[in-house]
Coordinates of C-alpha atoms in Angstrom, one line a residue:
Chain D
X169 CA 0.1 14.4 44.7
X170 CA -0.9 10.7 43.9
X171 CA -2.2 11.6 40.9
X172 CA 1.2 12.7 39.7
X173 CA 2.7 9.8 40.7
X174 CA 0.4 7.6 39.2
X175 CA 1.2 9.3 35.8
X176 CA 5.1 9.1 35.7
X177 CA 4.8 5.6 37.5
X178 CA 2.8 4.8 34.0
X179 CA 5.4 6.8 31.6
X180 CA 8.0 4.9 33.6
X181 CA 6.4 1.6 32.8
X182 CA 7.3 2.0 29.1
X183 CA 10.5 3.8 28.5
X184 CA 14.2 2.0 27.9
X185 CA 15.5 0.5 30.8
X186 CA 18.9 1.9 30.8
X187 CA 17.3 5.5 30.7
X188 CA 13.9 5.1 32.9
X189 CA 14.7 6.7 36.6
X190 CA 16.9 9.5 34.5
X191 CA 14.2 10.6 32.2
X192 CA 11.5 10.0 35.2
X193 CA 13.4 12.4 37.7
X194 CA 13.4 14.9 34.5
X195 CA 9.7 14.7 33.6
X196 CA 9.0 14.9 37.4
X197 CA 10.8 18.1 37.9
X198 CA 9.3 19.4 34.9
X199 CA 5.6 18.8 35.8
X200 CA 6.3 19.6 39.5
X201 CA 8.0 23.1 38.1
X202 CA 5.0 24.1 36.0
X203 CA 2.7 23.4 38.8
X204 CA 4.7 25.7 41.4
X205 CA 4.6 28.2 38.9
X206 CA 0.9 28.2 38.1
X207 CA 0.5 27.8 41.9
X208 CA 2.5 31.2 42.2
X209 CA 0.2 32.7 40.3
X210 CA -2.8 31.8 41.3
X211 CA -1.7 32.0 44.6
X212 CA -2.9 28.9 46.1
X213 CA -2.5 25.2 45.8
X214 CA -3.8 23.6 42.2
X215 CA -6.8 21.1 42.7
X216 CA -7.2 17.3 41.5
X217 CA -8.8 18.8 38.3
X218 CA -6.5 21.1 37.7
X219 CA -3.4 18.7 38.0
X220 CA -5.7 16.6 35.9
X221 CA -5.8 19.0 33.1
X222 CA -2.2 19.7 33.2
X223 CA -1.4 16.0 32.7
X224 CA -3.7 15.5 30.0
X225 CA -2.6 18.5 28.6
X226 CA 1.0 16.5 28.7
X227 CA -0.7 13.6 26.5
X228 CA -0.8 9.6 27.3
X229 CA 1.4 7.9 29.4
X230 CA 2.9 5.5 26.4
X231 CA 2.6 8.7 23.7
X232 CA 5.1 10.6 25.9
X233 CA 7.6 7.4 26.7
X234 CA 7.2 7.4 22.9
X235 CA 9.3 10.1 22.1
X236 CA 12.2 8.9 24.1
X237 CA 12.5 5.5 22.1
X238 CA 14.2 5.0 19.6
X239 CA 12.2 5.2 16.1
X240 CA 11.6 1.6 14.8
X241 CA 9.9 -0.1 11.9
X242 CA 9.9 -3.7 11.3
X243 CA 9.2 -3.0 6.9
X244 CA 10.8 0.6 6.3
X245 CA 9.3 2.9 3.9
X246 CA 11.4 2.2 0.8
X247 CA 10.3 -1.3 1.1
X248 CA 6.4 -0.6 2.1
X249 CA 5.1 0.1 -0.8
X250 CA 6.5 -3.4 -2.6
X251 CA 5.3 -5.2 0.3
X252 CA 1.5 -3.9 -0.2
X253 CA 2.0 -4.9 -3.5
X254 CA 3.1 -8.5 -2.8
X255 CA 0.0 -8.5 -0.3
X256 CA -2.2 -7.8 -3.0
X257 CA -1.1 -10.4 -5.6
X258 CA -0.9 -13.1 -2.9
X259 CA -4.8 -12.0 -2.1
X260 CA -5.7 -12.0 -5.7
X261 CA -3.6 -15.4 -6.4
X262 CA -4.1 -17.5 -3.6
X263 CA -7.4 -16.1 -1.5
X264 CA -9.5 -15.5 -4.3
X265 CA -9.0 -18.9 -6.2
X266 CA -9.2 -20.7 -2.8
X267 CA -13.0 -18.9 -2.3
X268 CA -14.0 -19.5 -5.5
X269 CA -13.1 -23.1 -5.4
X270 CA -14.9 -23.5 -1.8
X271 CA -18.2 -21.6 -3.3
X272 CA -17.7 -24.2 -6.5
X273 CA -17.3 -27.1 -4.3
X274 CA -20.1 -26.4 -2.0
X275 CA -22.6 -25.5 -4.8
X276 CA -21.9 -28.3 -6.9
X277 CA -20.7 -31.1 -4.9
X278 CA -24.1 -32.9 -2.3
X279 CA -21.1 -35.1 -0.6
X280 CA -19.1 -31.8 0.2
X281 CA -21.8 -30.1 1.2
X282 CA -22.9 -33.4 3.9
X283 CA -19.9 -34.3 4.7
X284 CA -19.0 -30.3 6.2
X285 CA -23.1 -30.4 7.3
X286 CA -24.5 -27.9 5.1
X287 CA -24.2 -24.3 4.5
X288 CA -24.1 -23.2 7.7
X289 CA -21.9 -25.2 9.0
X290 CA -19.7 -25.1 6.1
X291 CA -19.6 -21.3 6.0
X292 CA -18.5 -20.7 9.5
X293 CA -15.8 -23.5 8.9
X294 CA -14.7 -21.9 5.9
X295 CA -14.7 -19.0 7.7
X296 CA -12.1 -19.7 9.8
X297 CA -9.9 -21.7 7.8
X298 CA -9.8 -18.8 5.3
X299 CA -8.4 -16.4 8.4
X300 CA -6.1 -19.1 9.3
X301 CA -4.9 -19.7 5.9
X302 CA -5.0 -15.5 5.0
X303 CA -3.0 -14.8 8.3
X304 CA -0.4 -17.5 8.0
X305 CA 0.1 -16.0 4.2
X306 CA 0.3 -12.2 5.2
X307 CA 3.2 -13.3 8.2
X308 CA 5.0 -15.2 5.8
X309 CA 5.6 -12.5 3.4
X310 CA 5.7 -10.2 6.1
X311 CA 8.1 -12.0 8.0
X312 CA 10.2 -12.4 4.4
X313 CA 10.0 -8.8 3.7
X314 CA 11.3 -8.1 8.0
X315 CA 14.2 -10.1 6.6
X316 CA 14.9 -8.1 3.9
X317 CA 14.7 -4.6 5.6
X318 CA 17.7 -5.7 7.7
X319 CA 19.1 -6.7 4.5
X320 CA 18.7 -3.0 2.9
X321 CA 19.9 -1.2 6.1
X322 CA 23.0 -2.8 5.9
X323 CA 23.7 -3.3 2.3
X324 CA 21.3 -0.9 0.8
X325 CA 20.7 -2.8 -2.4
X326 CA 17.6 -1.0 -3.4
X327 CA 20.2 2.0 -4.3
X328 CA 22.7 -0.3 -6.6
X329 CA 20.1 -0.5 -9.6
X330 CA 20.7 0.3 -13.7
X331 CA 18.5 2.4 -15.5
X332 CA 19.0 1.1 -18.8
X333 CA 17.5 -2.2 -17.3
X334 CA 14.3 -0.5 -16.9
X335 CA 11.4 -2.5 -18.7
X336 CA 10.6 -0.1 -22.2
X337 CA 7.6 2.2 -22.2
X338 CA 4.4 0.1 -22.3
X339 CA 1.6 1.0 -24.5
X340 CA -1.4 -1.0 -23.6
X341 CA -2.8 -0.7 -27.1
X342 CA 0.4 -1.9 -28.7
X343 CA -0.1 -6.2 -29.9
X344 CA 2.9 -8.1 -29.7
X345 CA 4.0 -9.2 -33.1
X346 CA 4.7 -12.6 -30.7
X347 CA 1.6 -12.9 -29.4
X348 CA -0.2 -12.9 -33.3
X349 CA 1.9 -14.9 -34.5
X350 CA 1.2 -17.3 -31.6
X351 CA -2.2 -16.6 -32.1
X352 CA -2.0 -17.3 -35.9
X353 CA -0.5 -20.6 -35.6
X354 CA -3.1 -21.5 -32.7
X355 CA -6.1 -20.9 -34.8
X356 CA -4.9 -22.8 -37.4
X357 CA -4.1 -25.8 -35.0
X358 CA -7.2 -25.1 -33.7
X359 CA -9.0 -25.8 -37.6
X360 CA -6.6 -29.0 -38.0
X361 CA -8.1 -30.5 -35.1
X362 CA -11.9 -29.7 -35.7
X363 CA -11.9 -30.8 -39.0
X364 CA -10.2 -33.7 -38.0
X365 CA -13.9 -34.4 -35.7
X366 CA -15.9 -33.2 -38.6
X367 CA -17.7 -36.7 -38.0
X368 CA -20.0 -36.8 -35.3
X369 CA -18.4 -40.3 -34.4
X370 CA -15.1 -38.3 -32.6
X371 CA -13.5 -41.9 -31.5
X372 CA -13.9 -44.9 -33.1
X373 CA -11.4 -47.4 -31.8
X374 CA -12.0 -51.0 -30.8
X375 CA -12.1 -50.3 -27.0
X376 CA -13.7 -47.1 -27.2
X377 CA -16.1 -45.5 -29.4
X378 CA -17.3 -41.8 -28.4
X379 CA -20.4 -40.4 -30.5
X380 CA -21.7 -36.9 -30.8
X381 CA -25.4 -35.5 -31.2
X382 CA -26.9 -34.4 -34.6
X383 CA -26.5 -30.9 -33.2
X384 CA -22.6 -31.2 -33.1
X385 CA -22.3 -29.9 -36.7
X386 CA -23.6 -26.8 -35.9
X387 CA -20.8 -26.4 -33.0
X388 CA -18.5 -27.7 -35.7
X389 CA -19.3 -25.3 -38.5
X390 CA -19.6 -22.5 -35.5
X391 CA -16.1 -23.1 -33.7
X392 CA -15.0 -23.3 -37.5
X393 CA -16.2 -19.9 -38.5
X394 CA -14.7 -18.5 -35.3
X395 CA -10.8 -19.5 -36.1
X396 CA -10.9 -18.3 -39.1
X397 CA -12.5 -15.2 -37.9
X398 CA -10.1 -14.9 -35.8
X399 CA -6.7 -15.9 -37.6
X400 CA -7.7 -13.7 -40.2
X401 CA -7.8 -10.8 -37.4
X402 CA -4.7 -12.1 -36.2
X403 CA -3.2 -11.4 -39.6
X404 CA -4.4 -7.7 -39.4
X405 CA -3.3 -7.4 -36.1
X406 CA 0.5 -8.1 -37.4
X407 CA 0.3 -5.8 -40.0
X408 CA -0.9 -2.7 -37.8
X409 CA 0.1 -4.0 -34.0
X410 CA -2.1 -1.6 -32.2
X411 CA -5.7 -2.2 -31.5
X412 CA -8.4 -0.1 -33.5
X413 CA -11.7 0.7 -32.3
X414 CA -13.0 -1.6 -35.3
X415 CA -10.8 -4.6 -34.1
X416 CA -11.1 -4.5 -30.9
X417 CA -15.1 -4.8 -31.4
X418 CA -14.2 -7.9 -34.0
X419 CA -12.6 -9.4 -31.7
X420 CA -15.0 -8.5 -28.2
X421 CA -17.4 -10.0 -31.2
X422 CA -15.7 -13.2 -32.0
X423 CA -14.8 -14.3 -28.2
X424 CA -18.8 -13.4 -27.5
X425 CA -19.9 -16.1 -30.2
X426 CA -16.7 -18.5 -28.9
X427 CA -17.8 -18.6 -25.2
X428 CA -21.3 -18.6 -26.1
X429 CA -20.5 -22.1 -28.2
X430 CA -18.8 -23.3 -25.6
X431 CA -21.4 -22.6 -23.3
X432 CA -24.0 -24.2 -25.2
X433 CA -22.2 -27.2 -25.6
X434 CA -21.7 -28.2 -22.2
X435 CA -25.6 -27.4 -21.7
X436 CA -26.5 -29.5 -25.0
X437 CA -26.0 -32.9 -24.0
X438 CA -23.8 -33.7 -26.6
X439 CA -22.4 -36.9 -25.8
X440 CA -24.9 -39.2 -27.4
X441 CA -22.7 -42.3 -26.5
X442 CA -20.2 -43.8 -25.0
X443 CA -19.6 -47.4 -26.6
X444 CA -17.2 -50.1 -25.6
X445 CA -17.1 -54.1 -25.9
X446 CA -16.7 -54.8 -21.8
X447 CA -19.8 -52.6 -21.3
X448 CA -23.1 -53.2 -21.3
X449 CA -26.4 -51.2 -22.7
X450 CA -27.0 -50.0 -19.3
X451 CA -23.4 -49.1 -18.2
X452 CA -22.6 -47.3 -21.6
X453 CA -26.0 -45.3 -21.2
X454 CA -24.9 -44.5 -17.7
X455 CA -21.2 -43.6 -18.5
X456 CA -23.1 -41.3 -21.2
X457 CA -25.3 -39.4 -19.1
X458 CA -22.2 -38.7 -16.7
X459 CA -20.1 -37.6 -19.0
X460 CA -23.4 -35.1 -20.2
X461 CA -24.0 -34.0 -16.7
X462 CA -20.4 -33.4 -15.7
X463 CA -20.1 -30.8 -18.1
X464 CA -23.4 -29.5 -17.3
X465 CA -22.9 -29.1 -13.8
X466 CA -19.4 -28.7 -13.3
X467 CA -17.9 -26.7 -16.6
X468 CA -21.0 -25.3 -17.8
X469 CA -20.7 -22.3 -15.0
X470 CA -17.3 -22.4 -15.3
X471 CA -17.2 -21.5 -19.0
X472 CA -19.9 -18.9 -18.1
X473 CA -17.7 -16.9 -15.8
X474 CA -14.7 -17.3 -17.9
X475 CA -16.7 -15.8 -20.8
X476 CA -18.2 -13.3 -18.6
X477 CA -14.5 -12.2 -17.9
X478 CA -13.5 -12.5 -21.5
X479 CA -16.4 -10.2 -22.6
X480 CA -15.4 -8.1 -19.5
X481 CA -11.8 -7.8 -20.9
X482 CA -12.9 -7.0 -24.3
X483 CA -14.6 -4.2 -23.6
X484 CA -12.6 -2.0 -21.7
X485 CA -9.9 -2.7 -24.3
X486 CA -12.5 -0.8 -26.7
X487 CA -12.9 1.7 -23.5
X488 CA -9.1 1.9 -23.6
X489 CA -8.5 2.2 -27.6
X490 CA -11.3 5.1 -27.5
X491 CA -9.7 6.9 -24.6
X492 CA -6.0 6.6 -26.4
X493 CA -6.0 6.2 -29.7
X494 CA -2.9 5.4 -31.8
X495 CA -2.4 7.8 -34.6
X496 CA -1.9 7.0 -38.0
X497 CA 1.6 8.0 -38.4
X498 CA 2.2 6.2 -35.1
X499 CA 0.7 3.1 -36.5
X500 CA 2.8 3.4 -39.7
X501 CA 6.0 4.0 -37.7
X502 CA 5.3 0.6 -36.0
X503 CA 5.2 -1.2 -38.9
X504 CA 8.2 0.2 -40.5
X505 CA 9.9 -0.2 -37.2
Chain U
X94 CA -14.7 32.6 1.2
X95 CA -16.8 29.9 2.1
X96 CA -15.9 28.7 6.1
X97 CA -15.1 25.1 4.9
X98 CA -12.2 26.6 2.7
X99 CA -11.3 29.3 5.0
X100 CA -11.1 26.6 7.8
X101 CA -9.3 24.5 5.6
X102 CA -6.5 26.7 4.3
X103 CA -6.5 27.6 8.2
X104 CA -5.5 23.6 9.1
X105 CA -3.2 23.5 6.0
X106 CA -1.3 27.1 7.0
X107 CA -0.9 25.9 10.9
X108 CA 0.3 22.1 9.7
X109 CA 2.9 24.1 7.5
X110 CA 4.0 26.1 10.2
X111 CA 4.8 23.9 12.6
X112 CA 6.4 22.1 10.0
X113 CA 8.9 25.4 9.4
X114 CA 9.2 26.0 13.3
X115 CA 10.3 22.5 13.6
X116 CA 12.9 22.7 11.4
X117 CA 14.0 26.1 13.9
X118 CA 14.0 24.1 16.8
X119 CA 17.6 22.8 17.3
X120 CA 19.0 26.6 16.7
X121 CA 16.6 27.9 19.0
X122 CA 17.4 25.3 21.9
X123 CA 21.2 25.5 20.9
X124 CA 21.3 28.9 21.2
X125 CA 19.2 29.4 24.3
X126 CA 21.9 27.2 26.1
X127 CA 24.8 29.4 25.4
X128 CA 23.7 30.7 29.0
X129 CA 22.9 27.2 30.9
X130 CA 19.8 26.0 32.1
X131 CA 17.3 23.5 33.4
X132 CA 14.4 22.0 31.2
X133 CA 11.6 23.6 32.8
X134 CA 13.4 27.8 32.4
X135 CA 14.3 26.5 28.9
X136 CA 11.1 26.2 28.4
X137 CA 9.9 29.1 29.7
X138 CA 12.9 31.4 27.9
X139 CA 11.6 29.9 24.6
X140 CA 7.8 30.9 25.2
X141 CA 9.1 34.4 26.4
X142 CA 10.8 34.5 22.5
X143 CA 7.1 33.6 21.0
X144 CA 8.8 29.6 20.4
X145 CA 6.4 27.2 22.4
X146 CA 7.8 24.1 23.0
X147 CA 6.0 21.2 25.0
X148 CA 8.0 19.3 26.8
X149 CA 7.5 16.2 25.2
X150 CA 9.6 18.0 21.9
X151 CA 12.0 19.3 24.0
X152 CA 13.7 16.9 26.7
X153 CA 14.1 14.2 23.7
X154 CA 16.0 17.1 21.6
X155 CA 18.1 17.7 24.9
X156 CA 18.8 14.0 24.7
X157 CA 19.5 13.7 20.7
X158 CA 21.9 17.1 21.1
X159 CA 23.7 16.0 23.8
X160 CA 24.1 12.5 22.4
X161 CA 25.6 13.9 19.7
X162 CA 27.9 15.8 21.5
X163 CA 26.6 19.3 21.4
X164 CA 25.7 19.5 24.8
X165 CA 26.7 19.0 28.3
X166 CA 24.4 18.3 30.9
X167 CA 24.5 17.5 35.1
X168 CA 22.6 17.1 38.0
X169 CA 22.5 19.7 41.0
X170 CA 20.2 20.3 43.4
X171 CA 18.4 23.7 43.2
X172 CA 15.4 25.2 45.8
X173 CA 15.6 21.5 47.2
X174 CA 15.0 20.0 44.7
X175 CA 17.3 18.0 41.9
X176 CA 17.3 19.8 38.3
X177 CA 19.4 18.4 35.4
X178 CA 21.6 21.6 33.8
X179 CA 22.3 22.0 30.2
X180 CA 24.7 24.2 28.4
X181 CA 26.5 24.1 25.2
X182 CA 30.0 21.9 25.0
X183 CA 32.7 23.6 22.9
X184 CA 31.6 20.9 19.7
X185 CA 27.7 22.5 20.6
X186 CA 29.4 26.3 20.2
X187 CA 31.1 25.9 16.9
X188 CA 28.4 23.3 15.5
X189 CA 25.8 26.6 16.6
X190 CA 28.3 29.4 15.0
X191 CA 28.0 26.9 11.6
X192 CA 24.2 26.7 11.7
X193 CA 24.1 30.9 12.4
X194 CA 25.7 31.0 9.3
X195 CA 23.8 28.9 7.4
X196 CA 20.5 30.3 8.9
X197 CA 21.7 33.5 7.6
X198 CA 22.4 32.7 4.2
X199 CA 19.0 30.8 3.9
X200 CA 17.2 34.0 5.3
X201 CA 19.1 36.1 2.2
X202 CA 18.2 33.4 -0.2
X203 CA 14.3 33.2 0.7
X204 CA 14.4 37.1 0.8
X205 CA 16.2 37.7 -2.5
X206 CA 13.3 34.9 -4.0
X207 CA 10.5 36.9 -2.6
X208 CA 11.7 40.1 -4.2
X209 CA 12.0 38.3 -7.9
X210 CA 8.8 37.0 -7.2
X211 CA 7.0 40.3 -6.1
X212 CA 8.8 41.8 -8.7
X213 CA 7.7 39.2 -11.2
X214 CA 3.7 39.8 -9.8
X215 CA 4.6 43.3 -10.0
X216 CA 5.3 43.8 -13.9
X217 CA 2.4 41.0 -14.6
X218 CA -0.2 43.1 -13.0
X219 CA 1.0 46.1 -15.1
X220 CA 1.3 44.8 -18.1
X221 CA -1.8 42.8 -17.7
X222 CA -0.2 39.2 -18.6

């Protein structure tokens, strides 16, 4: 029947070379068994539906050839899960970034936006170079991570590992004594240096003079108040190196008034000159209100959504101190330790 | 029982069972081909014995098996028509005594944990713990 042959001529099609005509003339004499036998049964010859149902019963063409080929996987499934993982970091690392740069670009640049002929236009370019760009990432790790499943069969060096090398138990509430200490020392540099512009006139050389607004003292007396908010939190934090409830709030508190200064003082036009011999009234006032919008324009939304994240990260740490909270004893034993 | 749950536990029992008569597969072929045969009567001697096997399971196990030794297989030409013949090599006949055995102790073992455990259910239901 036609039909028959049309199915094992497809089955054929994608079995191993070496193997195809022995496992055909098997299959055939399988199929053309189980229809004399049904035929004996019924006790007449099988109709074009009925072979039909037999062969679909028998499944599709490249789903049978299938099961005579040899399993194969180009990233095995020790290596698979690692491999998801690297996919995701390079997503989060490289993709991300690269929108958020195209979407800062395009909203805050007019030449961009002409020069790629608006939205649109710019979009559906975009649009493509990000597949490009995400597709030529994704082969290369894919094609690093081919490399080293070949590696693995043969050498299987996933197996050969320590466990004393293992990283020590993390406990997200735990502070590094390092990290207070750096965060000590970086307040305090932080002080130095504002004091050190306690004067509205922040440069006053002979080529170059750079004057502040009025309102600069209050950003001075604010970003003051802040460091030693904060180094004096970083003190408590190396006594007792695990976030409280209370600390963590102090210190969601003190990053909310920190981003919201520096917010403020990109918005607040706080360059009121820009002096120097080889310029002119115009060109200084010019050089000024640059420098003003420039940190309107470009780092004012910047600063926004790097507050936003701050304020974002501060508060599921309180979320997380709530949900785990460190004992007393615990707390004690740190210190000691 | 609500008939999502029931249907449920239904997909979950059948997905376990072919797991377990999977696992029985190679025995059951092995030892069906102590008396040689072609695909197709395999087949058919295995469905007799309440194991269905499509042929898409089987002839690759034929393959693997006689790859590996186990078997023995050639063509001959039976009611006009050319049939490939399997039977067990003298590797297949001791490798099938071994896994007799082992299917044997296996069987004692899940038995003897049954008992414990019926035994166990037993003595919690009467002393109400």
């Amino acid at each position: 029947m036609e039909l028959i042959e049309r199915y094992l001529q497809a089955v054929k099609f994608w079995l191993p070379k070496k193997q195809k005509q022995d496992i055909i003339a098997e299959l055939s004499e399988d199929l053309h068994s189980q229809i004399e036998d049904k035929e004996s049964k019924l006790g007449r010859t099988l109709n074009e539906s009925e072979v039909e149902a037999i062969l679909k019963q028998r499944g599709r063409p490249v789903l049978v050839a299938n099961r005579f080929l040899p399993q194969e996987h180009l990233i095995g499934p020790v290596l698979f899960p690692i491999y998801t993982f690297v996919l995701k970091i390079v997503a989060l690392c490289y993709l991300v970034p690269w929108v958020l740069v195209w979407i800062g670009l395009m909203t805050y640049s007019p030449n961009y936006r002409v020069q790629h002929g608006g939205w649109l236009a710019a979009a559906g370019a975009a649009w493509g170079s990000l597949w490009t760009i995400a597709l030529s990432a994704m082969g290369a790790v894919t094609v690093v991570f081919a490399v080293l499943e070949q590696v693995q069969a043969k050498s299987h060096f996933l197996e050969n590992w320590n466990p004393r090398k293992l990283p020590p138990v993390r406990n997200a509430n735990q502070i590094k004594r390092a990290s207070s200490i750096a965060e000590i020392v970086g307040n305090f540099a932080l002080i130095g240096w504002v004091s050190y512009l306690s004067s509205p006139l922040i440069v006053n050389r002979p080529e170059i003079q750079i004057l502040l607004a009025p309102g600069w003292r209050y950003f001075f007396w604010g970003y003051m108040c802040v460091a030693l908010a904060n180094s004096g939190l970083s003190v408590a934090n190396l006594m007792h190196p695990f976030w409280t409830v209370r600390r963590a709030a102090l210190r969601l508190l003190t990053d909310c008034i920190g981003s919201a200064l520096f917010c403020l003082l990109m918005k607040a036009n706080i360059v009121a000159a820009i002096t120097a011999p080889k310029l002119d009234a115009a060109r200084s006032l010019e050089i000024t209100n640059s420098a003003n919008l420039w940190m309107d324009k470009a780092f004012s939304p910047f600063a926004l959504l790097v507050g936003v994240g701050i304020m974002a990260g501060g508060l599921y740490r309180i979320y997380r101190v709530k949900k785990t909270p460190i004992s007393w004893i615990q707390g004690v034993a740190s210190v000691v330790r | 029982m609500p008939d999502t749950v029931q249907a449920s536990n239904a997909e979950v029992f059948e997905n376990l069972r072919l797991e377990l008569r999977r696992g029985c597969l190679v025995v059951a072929v092995l030892a069906a081909l102590r008396t040689e045969q072609y695909g197709y009567t395999l087949r058919k001697a295995l469905s007799e014995n309440r194991l269905e096997i499509d042929e898409g399971t089987l002839y690759p196990l034929l393959r693997r098996l006689e790859s590996q030794g186990l078997l023995v297989s050639e063509w001959r030409e039976e009611d006009k028509r050319k049939k490939r013949f399997y039977k067990l090599s003298p590797e297949g006949k001791q490798i099938l005594k071994q896994l007799h055995t082992e299917w044997q102790l296996m069987d004692s073992s899940i038995k003897e944990i049954l008992k414990e455990q019926s035994h166990g259910t037993h003595r919690a239901l009467s002393t109400g713990r």
